[in-house]
Coordinates of C-alpha atoms in Angstrom, one line a residue:
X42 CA 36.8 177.0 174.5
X43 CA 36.5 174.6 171.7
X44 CA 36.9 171.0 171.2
X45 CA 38.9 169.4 168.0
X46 CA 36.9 168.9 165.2
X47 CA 35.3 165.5 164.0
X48 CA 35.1 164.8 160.0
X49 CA 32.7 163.1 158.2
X50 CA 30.7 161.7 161.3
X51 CA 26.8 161.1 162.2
X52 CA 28.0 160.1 165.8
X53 CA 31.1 161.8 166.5
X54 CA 33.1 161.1 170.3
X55 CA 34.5 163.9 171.5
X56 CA 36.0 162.3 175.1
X57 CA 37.5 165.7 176.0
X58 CA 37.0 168.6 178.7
X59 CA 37.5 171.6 178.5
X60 CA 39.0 173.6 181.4
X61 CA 38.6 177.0 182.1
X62 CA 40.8 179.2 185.0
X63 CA 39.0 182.2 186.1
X64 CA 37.6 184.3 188.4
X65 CA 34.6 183.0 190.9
X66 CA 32.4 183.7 191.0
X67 CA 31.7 184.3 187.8
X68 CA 30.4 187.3 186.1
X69 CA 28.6 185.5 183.8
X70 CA 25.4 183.7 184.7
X71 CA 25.0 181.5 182.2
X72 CA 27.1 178.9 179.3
X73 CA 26.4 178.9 176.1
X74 CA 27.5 174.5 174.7
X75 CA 26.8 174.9 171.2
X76 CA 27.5 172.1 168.0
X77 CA 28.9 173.2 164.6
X78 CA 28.9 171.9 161.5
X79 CA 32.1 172.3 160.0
X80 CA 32.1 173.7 156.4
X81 CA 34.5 175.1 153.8
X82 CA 32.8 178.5 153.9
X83 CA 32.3 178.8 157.5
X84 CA 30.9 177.0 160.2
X85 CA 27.5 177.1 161.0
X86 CA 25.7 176.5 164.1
X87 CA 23.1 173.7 164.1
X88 CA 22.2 173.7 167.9
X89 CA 22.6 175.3 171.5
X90 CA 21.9 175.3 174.6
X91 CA 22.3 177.5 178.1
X92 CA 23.1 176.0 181.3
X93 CA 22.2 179.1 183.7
X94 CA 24.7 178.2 186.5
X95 CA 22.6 180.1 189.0
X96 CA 20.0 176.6 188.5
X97 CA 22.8 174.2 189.1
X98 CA 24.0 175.8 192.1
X99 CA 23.4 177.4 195.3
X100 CA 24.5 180.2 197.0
X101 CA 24.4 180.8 201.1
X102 CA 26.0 178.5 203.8
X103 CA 25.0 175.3 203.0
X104 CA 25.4 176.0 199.1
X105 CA 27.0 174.2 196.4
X106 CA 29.1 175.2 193.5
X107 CA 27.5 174.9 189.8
X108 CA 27.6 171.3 189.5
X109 CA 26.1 169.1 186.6
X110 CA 25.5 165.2 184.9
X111 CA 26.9 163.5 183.7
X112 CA 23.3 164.2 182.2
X113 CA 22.4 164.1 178.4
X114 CA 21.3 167.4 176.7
X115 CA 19.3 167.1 173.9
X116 CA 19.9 169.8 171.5
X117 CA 17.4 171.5 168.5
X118 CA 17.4 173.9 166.3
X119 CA 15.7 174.8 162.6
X120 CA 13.8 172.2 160.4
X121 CA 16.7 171.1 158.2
X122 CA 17.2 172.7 154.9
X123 CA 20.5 172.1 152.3
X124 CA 19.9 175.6 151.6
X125 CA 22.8 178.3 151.7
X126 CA 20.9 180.8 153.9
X127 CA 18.6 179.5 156.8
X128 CA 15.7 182.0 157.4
X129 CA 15.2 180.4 160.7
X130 CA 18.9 180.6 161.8
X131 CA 18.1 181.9 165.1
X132 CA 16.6 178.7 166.1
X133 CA 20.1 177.1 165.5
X134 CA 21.8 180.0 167.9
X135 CA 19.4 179.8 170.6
X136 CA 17.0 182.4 170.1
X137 CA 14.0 180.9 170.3
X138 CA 12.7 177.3 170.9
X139 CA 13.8 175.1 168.0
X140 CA 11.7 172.7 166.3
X141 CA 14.1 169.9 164.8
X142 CA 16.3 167.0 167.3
X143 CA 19.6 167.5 166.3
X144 CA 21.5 165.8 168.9
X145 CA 22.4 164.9 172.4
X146 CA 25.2 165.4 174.6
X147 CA 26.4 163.4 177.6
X148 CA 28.4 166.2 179.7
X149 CA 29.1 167.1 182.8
X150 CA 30.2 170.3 184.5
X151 CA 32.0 171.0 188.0
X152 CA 33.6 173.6 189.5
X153 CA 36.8 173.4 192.2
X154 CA 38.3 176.3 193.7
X155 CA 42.0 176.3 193.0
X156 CA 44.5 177.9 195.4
X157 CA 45.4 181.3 194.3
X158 CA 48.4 181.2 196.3
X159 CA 50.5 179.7 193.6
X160 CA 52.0 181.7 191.1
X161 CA 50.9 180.1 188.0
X162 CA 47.4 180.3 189.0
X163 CA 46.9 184.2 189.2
X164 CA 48.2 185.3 186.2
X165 CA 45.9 181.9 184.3
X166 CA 43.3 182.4 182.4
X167 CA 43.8 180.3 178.9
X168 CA 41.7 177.6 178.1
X169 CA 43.5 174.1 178.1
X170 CA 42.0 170.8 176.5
X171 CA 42.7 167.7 177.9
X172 CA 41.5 163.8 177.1
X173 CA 38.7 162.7 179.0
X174 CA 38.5 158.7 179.6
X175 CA 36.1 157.1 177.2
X176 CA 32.0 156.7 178.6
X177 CA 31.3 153.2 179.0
X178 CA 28.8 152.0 176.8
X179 CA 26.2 150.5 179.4
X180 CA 26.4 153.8 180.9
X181 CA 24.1 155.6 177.8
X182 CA 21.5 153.0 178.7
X183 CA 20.3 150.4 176.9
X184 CA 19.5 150.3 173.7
X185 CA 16.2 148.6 172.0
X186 CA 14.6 148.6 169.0
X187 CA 10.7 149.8 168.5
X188 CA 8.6 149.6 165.4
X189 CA 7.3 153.5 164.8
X190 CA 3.8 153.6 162.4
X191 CA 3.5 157.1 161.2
X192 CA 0.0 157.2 158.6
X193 CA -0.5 160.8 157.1
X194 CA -3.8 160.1 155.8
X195 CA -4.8 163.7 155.1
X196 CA -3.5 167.0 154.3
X197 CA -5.6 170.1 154.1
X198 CA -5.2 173.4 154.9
X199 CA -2.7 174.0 152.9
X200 CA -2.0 177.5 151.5
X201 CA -2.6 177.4 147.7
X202 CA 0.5 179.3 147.1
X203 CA 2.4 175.7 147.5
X204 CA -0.5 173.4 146.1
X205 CA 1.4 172.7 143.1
X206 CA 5.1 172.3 144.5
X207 CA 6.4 169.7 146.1
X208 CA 5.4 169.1 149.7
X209 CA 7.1 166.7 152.2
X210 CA 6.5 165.2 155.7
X211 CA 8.6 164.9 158.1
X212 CA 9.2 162.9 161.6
X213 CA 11.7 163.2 164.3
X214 CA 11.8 161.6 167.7
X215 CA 13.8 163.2 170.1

């Protein structure tokens, strides 16, 4: 499933779920929640993450179906480039442990079991999109401003290959 598509933002609001009818349990063990950036060539991945369900649920008689937040998920992926080609892509898809914040989500995730008595059920498996009701703001915490000193009073080491191009610094909290 996909949600709609927010242009030109640094903070985009999505305030949507997405619903999905299937079988459970599910064959799958684990969802993939993965930010694009939208571009006129194609869309390009800039962060994932997996939610393995088997960690947000449990199994037996006294289980609980895969149940989740409303919790943030902080999301990285490559250092940024404005390149055309990323050589460290993967990072951006998941495969290995990005480097560079690139967002956060607030989401949640639950799971009911629907009665598969009624007609419209069993044959069901599309994805539907519905509006979510807006996050109150006091909900994301508060917010507060800090001063952040960063001195780089030194760098060495640096393979001579690059000594005469440019070289930058660069710093993320997150």
């Amino acid at each position: 499933g996909k949600t709609s598509v927010q242009k030109s933002s640094y903070e985009p609001m999505w305030n949507e779920q997405i619903i999905f009818t299937e079988m459970f349990p599910p064959l799958c063990k684990r969802m993939k929640i993965q930010i694009r950036d939208s571009d006129k060539v194609n869309d390009v991945a800039i962060g994932t993450h997996f939610i393995d369900l088997r960690k947000i649920s449990n199994e037996g008689d006294k289980g609980f179906l895969p149940t989740l937040g409303p919790a943030w998920v902080n999301m990285y992926g490559s250092t940024r480039n404005y390149t055309l080609m990323d050589e460290h892509q993967d990072l951006n898809e998941g495969l290995g442990e990005g480097v560079s914040f690139r967002a956060r989500l607030l989401l949640s995730l639950a799971v009911e079991i629907l009665d598969t008595s009624s007609p419209e059920l069993t044959s069901s498996t599309e994805v539907q999109m519905e509006g979510a009701p807006p996050v109150p703001e006091n909900c994301t915490g508060k917010m507060e401003e800090f001063f952040l000193f960063g001195a780089f009073l030194e760098a060495t080491m640096i393979d001579r290959k690059s000594g005469d191009k440019p070289i930058n610094f660069e710093v993320t909290i997150g």
